[in-house]
Structures are given as structure tokens and as C-alpha cells.
Coordinates of C-alpha atoms in Angstrom, one line a residue:
M181 CA 0.0 0.0 0.0
C182 CA 1.0 3.6 -0.6
V183 CA 0.2 6.5 1.7
V184 CA 0.3 9.7 -0.2
G185 CA 1.0 12.6 2.2
A186 CA 2.7 11.7 5.5
G187 CA 1.2 14.3 7.7
A188 CA 0.0 13.4 11.2
I189 CA -2.7 11.0 10.2
G190 CA -1.0 9.7 7.1
S191 CA 2.1 8.9 9.1
L192 CA 0.1 7.3 11.9
L193 CA -1.6 5.0 9.4
A194 CA 1.7 4.2 7.5
A195 CA 3.5 3.4 10.8
R196 CA 0.7 1.2 12.1
F197 CA 0.3 -0.7 8.8
A198 CA 4.1 -1.2 8.5
L199 CA 4.4 -2.4 12.1
A200 CA 1.7 -4.9 11.3
G201 CA 3.8 -6.3 8.5
E202 CA 2.3 -4.6 5.5
D203 CA 4.5 -3.5 2.5
V204 CA 4.1 0.3 2.9
T205 CA 5.5 3.2 0.8
V206 CA 5.0 6.8 1.8
I207 CA 5.1 9.8 -0.6
D208 CA 6.1 13.1 1.0
Q209 CA 8.8 15.8 0.7
G210 CA 11.3 17.9 2.6
A211 CA 12.7 17.3 6.0
H212 CA 10.0 14.8 7.0
L213 CA 10.7 12.6 4.0
A214 CA 14.4 12.8 4.7
A215 CA 14.0 11.8 8.3
I216 CA 11.8 8.8 7.4
Q217 CA 14.3 7.6 4.8
K218 CA 17.1 7.9 7.3
N219 CA 15.6 6.8 10.6
G220 CA 12.2 5.4 9.9
L221 CA 9.0 6.8 11.2
K222 CA 8.8 7.4 15.0
L223 CA 5.3 7.0 16.4
E224 CA 4.8 8.0 20.0
W225 CA 1.5 6.5 21.2
H226 CA -0.6 8.2 23.8
D227 CA 0.2 5.5 26.4
G228 CA 3.9 6.3 26.2
K229 CA 5.0 3.5 24.0
V230 CA 7.3 4.5 21.2
H231 CA 7.5 2.6 17.9
I232 CA 9.9 2.9 15.0
A233 CA 8.4 1.8 11.7
R234 CA 10.5 1.1 8.7
M235 CA 9.1 1.7 5.2
K236 CA 9.9 2.8 1.7
A237 CA 9.7 6.6 1.3
A238 CA 9.8 8.6 -1.9
N239 CA 8.8 12.1 -3.2
K240 CA 7.1 10.9 -6.4
P241 CA 4.3 8.4 -7.0
A242 CA 6.2 7.0 -10.0
E243 CA 8.9 5.7 -7.6
A244 CA 6.4 3.6 -5.7
G245 CA 4.8 1.6 -8.6
K246 CA 1.4 -0.1 -8.8
Q247 CA -0.3 -0.6 -5.5
D248 CA -3.2 -2.6 -4.0
I249 CA -4.3 0.3 -1.8
V250 CA -3.6 4.0 -2.2
V251 CA -4.3 6.1 0.9
L252 CA -4.9 9.7 0.0
A253 CA -3.8 11.4 3.2
V254 CA -3.0 14.9 2.0
K255 CA -5.2 17.8 3.0
A256 CA -8.2 18.4 0.6
H257 CA -6.8 21.5 -1.0
F258 CA -3.6 19.7 -2.1
L259 CA -5.5 16.8 -3.8
D260 CA -5.6 18.4 -7.2
K261 CA -1.8 18.5 -7.3
V262 CA -1.5 14.9 -6.1
V263 CA -3.9 13.3 -8.5
R264 CA -2.1 14.6 -11.5
D265 CA 0.5 11.8 -11.0
I266 CA -1.8 9.2 -9.4
D267 CA -2.0 6.9 -12.5
S268 CA 1.5 5.5 -11.8
L269 CA 0.1 4.0 -8.5
L270 CA -3.1 2.6 -10.0
G271 CA -3.5 -1.0 -11.3
P272 CA -6.8 -2.4 -12.5
D273 CA -8.0 -3.3 -9.0
T274 CA -6.3 -0.6 -6.9
V275 CA -8.5 0.7 -4.1
V276 CA -8.3 4.4 -3.2
L277 CA -9.0 5.2 0.5
T278 CA -9.8 8.9 1.2
V279 CA -9.0 10.2 4.7
Q280 CA -9.5 13.9 4.4
N281 CA -11.2 16.1 7.0
G282 CA -14.6 17.6 6.1
L283 CA -16.8 16.6 3.2
P284 CA -15.2 14.7 0.3
W285 CA -15.2 15.8 -3.3
W286 CA -16.9 12.5 -4.2
Y287 CA -19.9 13.1 -1.9
F288 CA -22.5 12.9 -4.6
Q289 CA -20.8 10.2 -6.7
R290 CA -22.5 6.8 -6.6
L291 CA -25.1 8.3 -4.3
G292 CA -28.3 7.9 -6.4
G293 CA -31.3 10.2 -6.1
Q294 CA -31.7 13.8 -7.4
Y295 CA -28.1 14.9 -6.7
D296 CA -26.4 11.8 -8.1
N297 CA -22.9 12.5 -9.6
R298 CA -23.2 16.2 -9.0
R299 CA -19.7 17.8 -8.7
L300 CA -19.0 19.9 -5.6
E301 CA -17.5 23.1 -7.1
S302 CA -15.9 24.1 -3.8
L303 CA -13.9 20.9 -3.5
D304 CA -13.2 20.1 -7.2
P305 CA -13.4 23.4 -9.1
S306 CA -11.4 22.3 -12.1
G307 CA -13.0 18.8 -12.2
I308 CA -9.6 17.1 -12.0
L309 CA -10.4 14.9 -9.1
T310 CA -13.6 13.6 -10.7
K311 CA -11.7 13.1 -14.0
N312 CA -8.6 11.3 -12.6
I313 CA -10.1 9.0 -9.9
D314 CA -12.8 6.6 -10.9
P315 CA -15.4 6.6 -8.1
N316 CA -15.6 2.9 -8.4
R317 CA -12.1 2.7 -6.9
I318 CA -13.0 4.8 -3.8
I319 CA -13.7 3.7 -0.3
G320 CA -14.6 6.4 2.2
C321 CA -13.0 6.6 5.6
V322 CA -13.7 8.8 8.7
V323 CA -10.7 9.6 10.9
Y324 CA -11.4 10.0 14.6
P325 CA -7.8 9.9 16.1
A326 CA -6.0 13.1 17.0
A327 CA -2.3 13.3 16.3
A328 CA 0.4 15.9 15.6
A329 CA 3.7 16.0 13.8
T330 CA 6.1 17.2 16.5
A331 CA 9.4 17.0 14.5
P332 CA 10.6 15.6 11.1
G333 CA 9.9 11.9 11.2
V334 CA 8.1 12.0 14.5
I335 CA 4.4 11.7 15.1
H336 CA 2.7 12.0 18.5
H337 CA -0.7 10.3 18.9
V338 CA -3.0 12.2 21.2
E339 CA -6.0 10.0 21.4
G340 CA -8.5 7.7 19.5
D341 CA -8.1 4.7 17.2
R342 CA -11.3 4.5 15.2
F343 CA -11.4 4.5 11.3
P344 CA -14.9 3.5 10.1
I345 CA -15.0 2.8 6.4
G346 CA -17.6 2.2 3.7
E347 CA -18.3 1.8 0.0
L348 CA -19.8 4.9 -1.7
D349 CA -23.0 2.9 -2.6
G350 CA -23.2 1.3 0.8
K351 CA -22.6 -2.3 -0.3
E352 CA -20.5 -4.7 1.9
T353 CA -18.1 -5.9 -0.7
E354 CA -15.2 -8.3 -0.3
R355 CA -12.6 -5.5 -0.8
V356 CA -14.1 -3.3 2.0
K357 CA -14.1 -6.3 4.4
E358 CA -10.5 -7.0 3.5
L359 CA -9.5 -3.4 4.1
H360 CA -11.3 -3.5 7.5
D361 CA -9.2 -6.5 8.4
V362 CA -6.0 -4.6 7.5
F363 CA -7.0 -1.9 10.0
I364 CA -7.8 -4.5 12.7
K365 CA -4.4 -6.3 12.1
A366 CA -2.7 -2.9 12.6
G367 CA -4.3 -2.6 16.0
L368 CA -6.8 0.0 15.0
K369 CA -10.6 -0.1 15.3
S370 CA -12.7 -0.1 12.2
L371 CA -16.3 -0.8 11.2
V372 CA -17.7 -1.4 7.7
L373 CA -20.7 1.0 7.4
T374 CA -23.5 0.9 4.9
D375 CA -23.9 4.7 5.2
I376 CA -20.5 6.2 5.3
R377 CA -21.8 9.7 4.5
S378 CA -23.8 10.0 7.7
E379 CA -20.6 9.2 9.6
I380 CA -18.7 11.7 7.5
W381 CA -21.2 14.4 8.5
L382 CA -20.9 13.4 12.2
K383 CA -17.1 14.1 12.1
A384 CA -17.6 17.1 9.8
W385 CA -20.1 18.5 12.3
G386 CA -17.2 19.1 14.7
N387 CA -14.7 20.1 12.1
L388 CA -16.8 22.9 10.6
S389 CA -17.2 24.5 14.1
F390 CA -14.3 23.6 16.3
N391 CA -11.5 23.9 13.7
P392 CA -12.3 27.5 12.5
I393 CA -13.1 28.7 16.0
S394 CA -9.8 27.4 17.3
A395 CA -8.0 28.9 14.3
L396 CA -9.4 32.3 15.1
T397 CA -9.0 32.2 18.9
H398 CA -6.0 29.9 19.4
A399 CA -8.1 28.0 21.9
T400 CA -8.0 24.2 22.4
L401 CA -11.0 22.0 22.2
V402 CA -11.7 22.0 25.9
D403 CA -11.3 25.8 26.0
I404 CA -13.9 26.3 23.2
C405 CA -16.3 23.9 24.9
Q406 CA -16.0 25.4 28.3
F407 CA -16.3 29.0 27.2
A408 CA -20.0 29.8 27.1
E409 CA -20.0 32.1 24.0
T410 CA -17.9 29.8 21.8
R411 CA -19.8 26.7 23.0
E412 CA -23.0 28.5 21.9
L413 CA -21.5 29.5 18.6
A414 CA -20.3 25.9 17.9
A415 CA -23.8 24.6 18.7
A416 CA -25.4 27.2 16.4
M417 CA -23.1 26.2 13.5
M418 CA -23.8 22.5 14.1
K419 CA -27.6 23.1 14.1
E420 CA -27.3 24.9 10.7
A421 CA -25.2 22.0 9.4
Q422 CA -27.7 19.5 10.7
D423 CA -30.6 21.2 8.9
I424 CA -28.6 21.1 5.7
A425 CA -27.6 17.4 6.1
Q426 CA -31.1 16.3 7.0
K427 CA -32.4 17.7 3.7
L428 CA -29.9 15.4 2.0
G429 CA -31.2 12.4 3.8
V430 CA -28.5 12.2 6.5
T431 CA -29.3 11.0 10.0
F432 CA -27.3 12.0 13.1
R433 CA -26.9 9.2 15.7
V434 CA -26.0 11.6 18.5
T435 CA -27.3 15.0 19.7
I436 CA -25.4 18.3 19.4
D437 CA -24.8 18.3 23.1
K438 CA -23.2 14.9 23.0
R439 CA -21.0 15.8 20.0
I440 CA -19.8 18.8 21.9
A441 CA -19.2 16.8 25.1
G442 CA -17.1 14.4 23.0
A443 CA -14.9 17.2 21.8
E444 CA -14.6 18.6 25.3
A445 CA -13.4 15.1 26.5
V446 CA -10.5 15.2 24.1
G447 CA -9.0 18.0 26.3
A448 CA -6.4 20.6 25.5
H449 CA -5.9 19.5 21.9
K450 CA -5.1 21.9 19.1
T451 CA -7.2 21.2 16.1
S452 CA -5.5 20.6 12.8
M453 CA -6.6 24.0 11.5
L454 CA -5.0 25.7 14.5
Q455 CA -1.8 23.7 13.9
D456 CA -1.8 25.0 10.3
V457 CA -2.3 28.6 11.5
E458 CA 0.7 28.3 13.8
A459 CA 2.8 26.7 11.1
G460 CA 1.7 29.2 8.4
R461 CA 0.2 26.5 6.2
S462 CA -2.9 27.1 4.0
L463 CA -6.1 26.2 5.7
E464 CA -8.7 23.6 4.8
T465 CA -11.3 26.3 4.4
E466 CA -13.4 24.8 1.6
A467 CA -13.3 21.2 2.7
L468 CA -14.4 22.0 6.3
I469 CA -16.7 25.0 5.7
G470 CA -17.1 26.1 2.1
S471 CA -18.4 22.8 1.0
I472 CA -21.1 22.9 3.6
L473 CA -22.1 26.3 2.5
E474 CA -22.3 25.1 -1.1
M475 CA -24.7 22.4 0.1
A476 CA -26.7 25.1 2.1
K477 CA -27.3 26.9 -1.2
L478 CA -28.1 23.7 -3.0
T479 CA -30.7 22.8 -0.4
K480 CA -31.8 26.5 0.2
T481 CA -31.0 26.3 3.9
P482 CA -30.0 29.5 5.8
A483 CA -26.6 29.2 7.5
P484 CA -25.7 32.7 8.9
A485 CA -23.4 31.5 11.7
I486 CA -21.4 29.3 9.3
E487 CA -21.2 32.1 6.7
A488 CA -19.8 34.6 9.3
V489 CA -17.1 32.2 10.6
Y490 CA -16.3 31.1 7.0
A491 CA -15.7 34.8 6.0
L492 CA -13.3 35.3 8.9
V493 CA -11.3 32.1 8.4
K494 CA -11.1 32.8 4.6
L495 CA -9.6 36.2 5.3
L496 CA -7.2 34.8 7.9
N497 CA -6.0 32.3 5.3
R498 CA -5.6 35.1 2.7
V499 CA -3.6 37.3 5.1
M500 CA -1.3 34.4 6.1
L501 CA -0.6 33.6 2.4
I502 CA 0.1 37.2 1.5
E503 CA 2.3 37.8 4.5
G504 CA 4.0 34.4 4.1
G505 CA 3.7 33.5 7.8
G506 CA 1.7 31.9 10.5
V507 CA 0.3 33.2 13.9
K508 CA 1.5 31.6 17.1
L509 CA 1.1 32.9 20.7
D510 CA 4.4 33.8 22.2
R511 CA 4.4 32.8 25.9
S512 CA 8.1 33.6 26.5
E513 CA 7.4 37.0 28.2
V514 CA 4.7 35.4 30.3
K515 CA 7.0 32.7 31.5
A516 CA 9.8 35.3 32.2
A517 CA 7.4 37.4 34.2

């Protein structure tokens, strides 16, 4: 298997699969790639155990060759660059597993109903993803673990080990069962779901609220949930998203309060979007928020709270890109005092 994009979650998966005996190649670049090539991938699990996983590492898909499974682990806004060279990884039966945050570009593919095969403009504006990846190859996945890259070649696991997966048309195929077994063998939890989109919405529910709020405030999950005003804002955004999703036939298996409590229980974790703000990386604005607003327009559903937060995060992203830097709180003077 080949993991394209060895960020926090991509590296976590690559390491666990390699430690379980799978033949793993990672595609990445820069200092992280060099560290993996030299020393392997260091995975610090939340219980204190440290694992060193050895694997092939390259900076081009062409160096990896044909694969049984391709895990697309880059952030959604980098997918259009990655898929230009994806053909070199794809054999006739290669499965493509998507592990992006937010709603996926393939959301309406193989869905059936009135929106079947509609293209999400916010996630695939050029159509290159739809063109280059046959939806029949895709298996959807929802990522629940939290992790962070703490140094080149080093990943720290914060919490969680669940990776539910499912075919786009909801069928329980042999290949999705086999992929489930790969996760289990790697010591991770997985379920084969007949409605992967409802599970994607459950995770996106938190992403669309907690990620941008944390990016704007530099607060951790527990801070957001325990501060009355931001907790209320997150709940308002989630209610708007629920109204949108329900018009698309999605059912939520937990309440908004329970979803917020789950985020609060994670503790003082910086969301992926806040990590990107601190590092000066471009933000997952469209995957986490813009795509949901596109669906709001599609379903004629008001979403004022989401629109307001989207505008702020989009401007923050623009300012960071123009200025060429991130924003990180400097606590040095506080410590000195």
C-alpha cells in the first residue's frame, strides 16, 4: 500500500500498517521525508509506547509503482496536485482510500437520487479529481484519532483509534471487508458502514465548528467547549449543518450536546486548523466550511453563523498567504514574568 501525504494521520496509518507487516510506501517531501528515509517513522502512542516503523519513502508516486491500496492522506486543498500523477500508482483493481477532513469531493458520486454525480465546485473546481479518480475505486473513511507531527519523522498520537470505512454505494463488498481486516491487524478499530456519508457528517459536524473557532481564537477543544459564548457558537453552526444534512437524507446518531461533550473530553488538543495557522500553512477552508455552504445553497438552507465564521477564516488564510507566515502565541514573556 502507498500512503500519499505523510502528515500526522497519514504517518500514523503508515506506521501502524508497516508495524503490522504490510508493505508500505509513503510519498512526502522535505525534512519529514528525509527523516523517514534515514531513521524510519517514529510513532509516540498516547500510552507512552514508542514505535519505530521502517518503510519505503519517496517524493514521487512514480517511484512507488502499482499498489493494491492507495491512501490519499494529503489535505483536501492539495488533492488536485497529487492526483495529476496518481496513474502510476493505479493498477486495474487498486482501491483508493480517502481520509480527508470535512466533506469529500466525491460526496454525490454513486449516491443515487436527485443529486447523483453532482460535482462539488468548492472541492473540485477544475474537475480534475472527478476526472482522474474513478469513483468505483473509492472507499470512504472517517478519521477519529487526533495526532500531531512534533518533529521531522516524529508523530505524536493524542487519542483515538477509530477508522470507520464504507463503499460509496453502501454495499458490503469483499474488498471493503479485506480493508477492514487490514485496520484490525494494525491494532486499529474499524467498522464497515452501509452509510459512510452519515458518519462523515458526524465528524464534519465538529470540524466545521471547532476547527475555525480554534484557528481564530488559538483555543484548544476543551477551552472552546467550556467558554459559554464559543460553545454556543459551535452549537449554532452545528444546528445549521444538521438542517442542511437532513435535507440530503442524512441522519445523526448523536445529539449536538453529546457531540460537543465528545470534543470537550479530548481535552487541551489543538485542532488541525490551529496547527496549520501556527505553522503558516494554507487552511482547509473549503473542505471544512465552504463545501457545507455550497450544500446550504443547494438545499436552500439558511446558515448565517457558518457564513460569518467562513468569512473570517477565509480572510485569515488570505492574510497568512500574502504575508507568508503563521500566527502563534508567544508565551516567552509570560514565562519570564
